[in-house]
CSV table of C-alpha atoms in Angstrom, one decimal:
chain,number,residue,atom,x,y,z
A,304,UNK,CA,11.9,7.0,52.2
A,305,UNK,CA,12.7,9.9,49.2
A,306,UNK,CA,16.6,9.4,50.3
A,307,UNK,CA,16.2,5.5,50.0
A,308,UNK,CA,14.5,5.6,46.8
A,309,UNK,CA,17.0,8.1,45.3
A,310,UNK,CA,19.8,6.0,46.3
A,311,UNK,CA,18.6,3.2,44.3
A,312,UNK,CA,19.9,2.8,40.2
A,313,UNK,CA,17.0,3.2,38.4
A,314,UNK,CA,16.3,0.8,35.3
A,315,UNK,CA,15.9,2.7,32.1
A,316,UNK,CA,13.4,0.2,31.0
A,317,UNK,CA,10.5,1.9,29.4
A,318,UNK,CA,7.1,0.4,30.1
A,319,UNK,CA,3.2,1.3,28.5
A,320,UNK,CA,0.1,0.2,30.3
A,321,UNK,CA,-2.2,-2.4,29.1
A,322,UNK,CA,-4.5,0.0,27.2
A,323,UNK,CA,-1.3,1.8,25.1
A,324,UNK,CA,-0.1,-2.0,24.4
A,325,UNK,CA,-3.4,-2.7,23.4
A,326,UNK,CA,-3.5,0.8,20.7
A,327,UNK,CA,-0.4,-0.5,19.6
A,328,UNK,CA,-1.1,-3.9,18.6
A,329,UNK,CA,-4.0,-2.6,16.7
A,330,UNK,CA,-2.3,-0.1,14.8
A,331,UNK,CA,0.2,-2.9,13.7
A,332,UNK,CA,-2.4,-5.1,13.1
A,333,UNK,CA,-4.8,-2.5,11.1
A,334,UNK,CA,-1.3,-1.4,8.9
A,335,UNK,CA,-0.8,-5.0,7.9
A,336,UNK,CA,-4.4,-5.4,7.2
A,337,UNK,CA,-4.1,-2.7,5.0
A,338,UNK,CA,-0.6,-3.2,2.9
A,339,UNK,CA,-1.1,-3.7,-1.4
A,340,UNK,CA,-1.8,-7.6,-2.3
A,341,UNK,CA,1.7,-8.0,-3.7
A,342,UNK,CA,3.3,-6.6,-0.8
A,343,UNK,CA,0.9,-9.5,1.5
A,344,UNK,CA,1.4,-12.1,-0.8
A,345,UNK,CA,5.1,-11.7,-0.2
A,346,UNK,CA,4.8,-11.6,3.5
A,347,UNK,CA,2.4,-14.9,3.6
A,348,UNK,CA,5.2,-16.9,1.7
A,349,UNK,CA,7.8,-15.6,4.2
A,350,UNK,CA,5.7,-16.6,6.6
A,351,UNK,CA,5.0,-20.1,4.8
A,352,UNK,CA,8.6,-20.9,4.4
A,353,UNK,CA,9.6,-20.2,7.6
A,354,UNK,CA,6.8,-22.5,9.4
A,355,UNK,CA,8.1,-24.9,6.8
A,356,UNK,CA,12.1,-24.4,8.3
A,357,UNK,CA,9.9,-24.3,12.1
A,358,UNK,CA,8.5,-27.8,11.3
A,359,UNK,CA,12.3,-29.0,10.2
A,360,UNK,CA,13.9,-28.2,12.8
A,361,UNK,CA,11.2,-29.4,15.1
A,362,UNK,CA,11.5,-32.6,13.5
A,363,UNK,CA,15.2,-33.0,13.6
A,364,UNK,CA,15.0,-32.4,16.9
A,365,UNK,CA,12.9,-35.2,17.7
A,366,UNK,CA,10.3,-32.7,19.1
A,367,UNK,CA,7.3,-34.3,18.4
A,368,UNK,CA,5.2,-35.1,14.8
A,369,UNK,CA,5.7,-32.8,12.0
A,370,UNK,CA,1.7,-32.7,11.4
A,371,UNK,CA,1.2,-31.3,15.1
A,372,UNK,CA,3.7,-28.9,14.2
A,373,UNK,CA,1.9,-27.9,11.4
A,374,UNK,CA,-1.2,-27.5,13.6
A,375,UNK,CA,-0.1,-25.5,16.2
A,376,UNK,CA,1.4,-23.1,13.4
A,377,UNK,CA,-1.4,-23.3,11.4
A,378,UNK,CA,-3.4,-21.8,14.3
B,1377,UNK,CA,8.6,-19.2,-7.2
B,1378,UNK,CA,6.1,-17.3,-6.0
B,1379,UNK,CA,2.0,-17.7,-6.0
B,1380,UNK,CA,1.6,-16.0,-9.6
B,1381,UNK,CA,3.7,-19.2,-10.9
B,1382,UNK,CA,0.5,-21.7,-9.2
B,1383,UNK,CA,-2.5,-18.8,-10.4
B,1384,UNK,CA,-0.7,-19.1,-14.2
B,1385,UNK,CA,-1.2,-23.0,-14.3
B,1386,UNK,CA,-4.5,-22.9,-12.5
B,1387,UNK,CA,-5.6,-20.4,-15.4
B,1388,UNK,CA,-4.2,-22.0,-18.1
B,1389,UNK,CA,-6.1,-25.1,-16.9
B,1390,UNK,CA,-9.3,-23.3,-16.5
B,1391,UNK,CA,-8.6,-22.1,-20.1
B,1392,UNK,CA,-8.6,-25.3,-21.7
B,1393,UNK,CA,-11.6,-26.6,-19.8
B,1394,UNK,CA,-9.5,-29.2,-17.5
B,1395,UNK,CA,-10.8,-27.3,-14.5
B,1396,UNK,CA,-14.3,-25.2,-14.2
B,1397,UNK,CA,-14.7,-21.7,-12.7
B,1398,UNK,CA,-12.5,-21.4,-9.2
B,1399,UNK,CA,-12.0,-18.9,-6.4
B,1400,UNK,CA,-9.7,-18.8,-3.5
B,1401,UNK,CA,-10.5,-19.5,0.2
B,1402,UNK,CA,-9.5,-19.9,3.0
B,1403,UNK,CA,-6.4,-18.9,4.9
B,1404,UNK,CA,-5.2,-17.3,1.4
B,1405,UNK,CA,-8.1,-15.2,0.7
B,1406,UNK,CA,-8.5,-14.4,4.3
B,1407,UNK,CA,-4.8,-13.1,4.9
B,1408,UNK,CA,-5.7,-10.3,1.7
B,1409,UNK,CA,-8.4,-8.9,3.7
B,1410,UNK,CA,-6.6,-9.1,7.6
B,1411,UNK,CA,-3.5,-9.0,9.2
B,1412,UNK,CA,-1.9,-11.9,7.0
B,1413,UNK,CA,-0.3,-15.1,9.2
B,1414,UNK,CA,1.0,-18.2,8.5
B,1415,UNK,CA,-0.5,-21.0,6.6
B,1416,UNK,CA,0.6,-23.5,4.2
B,1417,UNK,CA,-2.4,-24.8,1.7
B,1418,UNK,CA,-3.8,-22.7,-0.9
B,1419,UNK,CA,-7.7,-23.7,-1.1
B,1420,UNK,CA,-8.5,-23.7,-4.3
B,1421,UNK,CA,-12.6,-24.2,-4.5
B,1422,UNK,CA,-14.5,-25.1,-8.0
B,1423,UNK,CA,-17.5,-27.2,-8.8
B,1424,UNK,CA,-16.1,-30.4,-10.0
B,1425,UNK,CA,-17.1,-32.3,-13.2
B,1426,UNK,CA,-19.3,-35.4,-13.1
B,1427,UNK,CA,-17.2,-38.1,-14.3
B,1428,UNK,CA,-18.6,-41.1,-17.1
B,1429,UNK,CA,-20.0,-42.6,-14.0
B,1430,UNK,CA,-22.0,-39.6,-12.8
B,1431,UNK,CA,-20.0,-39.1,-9.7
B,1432,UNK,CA,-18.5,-35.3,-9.3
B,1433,UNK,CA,-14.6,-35.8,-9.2
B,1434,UNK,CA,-11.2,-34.3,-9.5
B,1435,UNK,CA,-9.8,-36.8,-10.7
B,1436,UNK,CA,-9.8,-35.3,-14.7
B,1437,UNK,CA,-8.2,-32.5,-13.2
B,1438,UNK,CA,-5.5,-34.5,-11.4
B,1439,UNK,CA,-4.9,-36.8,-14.5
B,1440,UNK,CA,-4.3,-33.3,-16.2
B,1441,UNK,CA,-1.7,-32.4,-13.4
B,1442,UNK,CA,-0.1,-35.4,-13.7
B,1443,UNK,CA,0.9,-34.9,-17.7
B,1444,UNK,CA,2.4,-31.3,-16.5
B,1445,UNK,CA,4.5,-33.3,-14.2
B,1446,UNK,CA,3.0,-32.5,-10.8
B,1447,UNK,CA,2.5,-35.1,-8.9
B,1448,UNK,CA,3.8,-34.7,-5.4
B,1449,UNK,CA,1.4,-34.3,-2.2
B,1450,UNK,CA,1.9,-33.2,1.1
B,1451,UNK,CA,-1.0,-34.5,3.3
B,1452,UNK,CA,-4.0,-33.7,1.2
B,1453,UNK,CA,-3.0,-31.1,-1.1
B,1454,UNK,CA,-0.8,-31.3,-4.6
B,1455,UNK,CA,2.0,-29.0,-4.7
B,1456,UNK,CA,1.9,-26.7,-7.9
B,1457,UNK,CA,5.4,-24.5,-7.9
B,1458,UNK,CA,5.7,-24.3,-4.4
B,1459,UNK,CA,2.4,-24.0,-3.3
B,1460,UNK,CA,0.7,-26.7,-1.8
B,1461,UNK,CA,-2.7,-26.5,-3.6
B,1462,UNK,CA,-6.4,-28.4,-2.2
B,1463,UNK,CA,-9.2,-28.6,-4.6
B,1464,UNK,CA,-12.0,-28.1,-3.3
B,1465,UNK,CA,-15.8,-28.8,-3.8
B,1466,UNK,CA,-18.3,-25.7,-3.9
B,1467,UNK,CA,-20.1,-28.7,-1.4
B,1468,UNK,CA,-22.5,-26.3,0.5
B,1469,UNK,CA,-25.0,-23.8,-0.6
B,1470,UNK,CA,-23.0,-21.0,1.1
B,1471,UNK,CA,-19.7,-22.2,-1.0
B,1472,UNK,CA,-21.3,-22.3,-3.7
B,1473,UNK,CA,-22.6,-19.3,-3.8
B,1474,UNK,CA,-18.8,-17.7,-2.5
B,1475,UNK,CA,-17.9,-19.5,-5.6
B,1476,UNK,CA,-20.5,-17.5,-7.9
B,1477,UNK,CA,-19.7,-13.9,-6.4
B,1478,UNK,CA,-15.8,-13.9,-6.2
B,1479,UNK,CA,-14.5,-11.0,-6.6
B,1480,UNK,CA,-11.6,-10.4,-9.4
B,1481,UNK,CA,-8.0,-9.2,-8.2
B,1482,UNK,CA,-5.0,-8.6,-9.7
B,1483,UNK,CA,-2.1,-10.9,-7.8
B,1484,UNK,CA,1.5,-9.6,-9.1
B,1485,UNK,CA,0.1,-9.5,-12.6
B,1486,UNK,CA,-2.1,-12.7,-12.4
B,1487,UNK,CA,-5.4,-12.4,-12.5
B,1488,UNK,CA,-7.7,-14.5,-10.3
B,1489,UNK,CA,-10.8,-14.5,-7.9
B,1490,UNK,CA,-11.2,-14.5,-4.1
B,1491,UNK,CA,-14.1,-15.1,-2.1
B,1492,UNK,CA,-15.9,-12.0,-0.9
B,1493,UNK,CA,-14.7,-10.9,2.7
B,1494,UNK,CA,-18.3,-11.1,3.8
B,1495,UNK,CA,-18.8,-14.5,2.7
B,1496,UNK,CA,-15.4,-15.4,4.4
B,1497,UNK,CA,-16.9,-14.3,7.3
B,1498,UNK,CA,-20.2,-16.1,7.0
B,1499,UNK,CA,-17.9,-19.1,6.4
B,1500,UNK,CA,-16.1,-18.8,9.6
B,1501,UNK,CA,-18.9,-18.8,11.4
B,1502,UNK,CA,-20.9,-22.1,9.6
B,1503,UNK,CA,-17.5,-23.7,10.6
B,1504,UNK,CA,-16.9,-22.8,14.4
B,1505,UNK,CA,-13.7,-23.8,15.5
B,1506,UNK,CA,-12.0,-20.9,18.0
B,1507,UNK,CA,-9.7,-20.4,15.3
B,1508,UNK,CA,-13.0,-19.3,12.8
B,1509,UNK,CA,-14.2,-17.1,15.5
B,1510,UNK,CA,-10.7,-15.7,16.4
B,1511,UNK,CA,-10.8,-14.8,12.4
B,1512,UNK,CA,-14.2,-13.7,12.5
B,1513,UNK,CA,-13.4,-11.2,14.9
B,1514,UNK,CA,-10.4,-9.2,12.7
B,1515,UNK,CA,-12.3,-9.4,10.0
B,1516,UNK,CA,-15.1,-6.9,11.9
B,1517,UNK,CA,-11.8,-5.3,13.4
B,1518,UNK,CA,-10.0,-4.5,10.4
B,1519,UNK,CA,-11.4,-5.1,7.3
B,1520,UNK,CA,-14.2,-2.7,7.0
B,1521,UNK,CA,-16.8,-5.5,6.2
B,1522,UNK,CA,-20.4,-4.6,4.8
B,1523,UNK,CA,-22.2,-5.8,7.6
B,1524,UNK,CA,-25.3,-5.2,6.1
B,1525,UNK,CA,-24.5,-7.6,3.2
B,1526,UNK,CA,-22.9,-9.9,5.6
B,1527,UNK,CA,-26.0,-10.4,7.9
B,1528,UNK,CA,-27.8,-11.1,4.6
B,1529,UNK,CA,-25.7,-13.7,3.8
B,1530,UNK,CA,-26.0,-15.2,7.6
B,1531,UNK,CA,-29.6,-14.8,6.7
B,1532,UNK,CA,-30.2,-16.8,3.5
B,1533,UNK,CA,-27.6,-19.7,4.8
B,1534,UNK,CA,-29.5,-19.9,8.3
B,1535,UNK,CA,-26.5,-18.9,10.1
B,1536,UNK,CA,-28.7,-16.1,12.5
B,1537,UNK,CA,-28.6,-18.1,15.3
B,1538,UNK,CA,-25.2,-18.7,14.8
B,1539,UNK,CA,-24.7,-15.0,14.3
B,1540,UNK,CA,-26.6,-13.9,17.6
B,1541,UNK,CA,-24.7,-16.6,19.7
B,1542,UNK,CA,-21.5,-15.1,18.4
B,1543,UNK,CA,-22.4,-11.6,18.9
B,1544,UNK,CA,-23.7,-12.5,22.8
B,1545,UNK,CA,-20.2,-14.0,23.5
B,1546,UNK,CA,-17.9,-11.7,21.7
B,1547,UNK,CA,-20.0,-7.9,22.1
B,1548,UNK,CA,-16.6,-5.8,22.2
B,1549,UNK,CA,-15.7,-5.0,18.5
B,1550,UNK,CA,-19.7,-4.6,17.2
């Protein structure tokens, strides 16, 4: 069984369990909830114009109403 | 044109009296205390004026708007250099008083008010939706709330039952 498994190319993908993804996210989420107002302000326009560009696109290609758009990126 | 550009014209109506006392909401004032996401309104509440007719409207304010050469809408909101701004009424007691204890920040060199993060909170939960709740939560999760003053709040605006349902379904982050 050892001999097989050795055989066998190994994927170099690196993988984290659920609790270490979990960490993670909350670390990012706790450094963003902690950046200076300027630097959020600038990151919630970003964020603004590129829903806007989402709901564009979304329109030009005929996927579905701009307002429901606009919900489901609201949310 | 960035946010300070919308606060500037919002101050220099408060200053000559076309609009009363305001504070931000909302997404906005939300996205300054959590992990910031998208949104596309800036909810601008204030207590409106009774007009000659008695009835409290914006419509002064909008007249006002008008003569500065804004006047286009998307959906509900007037957009003010780039930001798509809703006025809106201090309409329930809780509001109102959100309205009253704003706290004063600085926004790249602008000054303005924001509502509290624990009334914020308390207004996520009057309202409900999954999305409030879903806010709710990273507000207790990363914004180092005083809950104390928050479950005063819930308190006063009869939200405790409210407040122990949410706590029952969501027991994790308290």
């Amino acid at each position: 069984m050892g001999k097989i498994q050795s055989a066998v190319s190994k994927p170099t993908v690196k993988t984290c369990s659920p609790e270490d993804l979990f960490r993670a996210k909350k670390a990012r989420r706790a450094r963003l909830a902690a950046l200076p107002v300027d630097e959020k302000i600038d990151l919630i326009e970003k964020l603004r114009d590129a829903g806007r560009d989402l709901i564009r696109a979304r329109e030009t290609l005929g996927m579905g109403s701009a307002r429901k758009g606009r919900k489901n990126l609201a949310r | 044109m960035g946010i300070e550009t919308t606060l500037r014209v919002l101050n220099e109506l408060q200053a000559e009296g076309a609009m009363g006392e305001y504070a931000i909401g909302g997404a906005v004032a939300a996205f300054l205390y959590i992990e910031p996401g998208t949104t596309f309104d800036l909810d601008v509440f204030m207590a409106w004026k009774p007009g000659p007719d008695g009835l409290l409207t914006p419509a002064p304010l909008y007249a006002e708007l008008a003569k500065r050469g804004y006047g286009e809408y998307e959906q509900e909101a007037i957009m003010i250099e780039g930001w798509a701004v809703q006025f809106l009424p201090a309409g329930t007691p809780l509001i109102e008083e959100a309205l009253t204890e704003a706290v004063e920040i600085v926004i790249k060199g602008v000054p303005a008010r924001i509502f509290s993060k624990e009334h914020l909170m308390a207004i996520c939960l009057q309202t409900g939706r999954p999305k409030d709740f879903a806010r709710l939560l990273q507000f207790i999760e990363e914004s180092n709330p005083d809950m104390k003053r928050f479950e005063k709040i819930v308190n006063r605006h009869t939200l405790s039952e409210a407040w122990e349902k949410f706590k029952a379904r969501f027991p994790s982050p308290l």
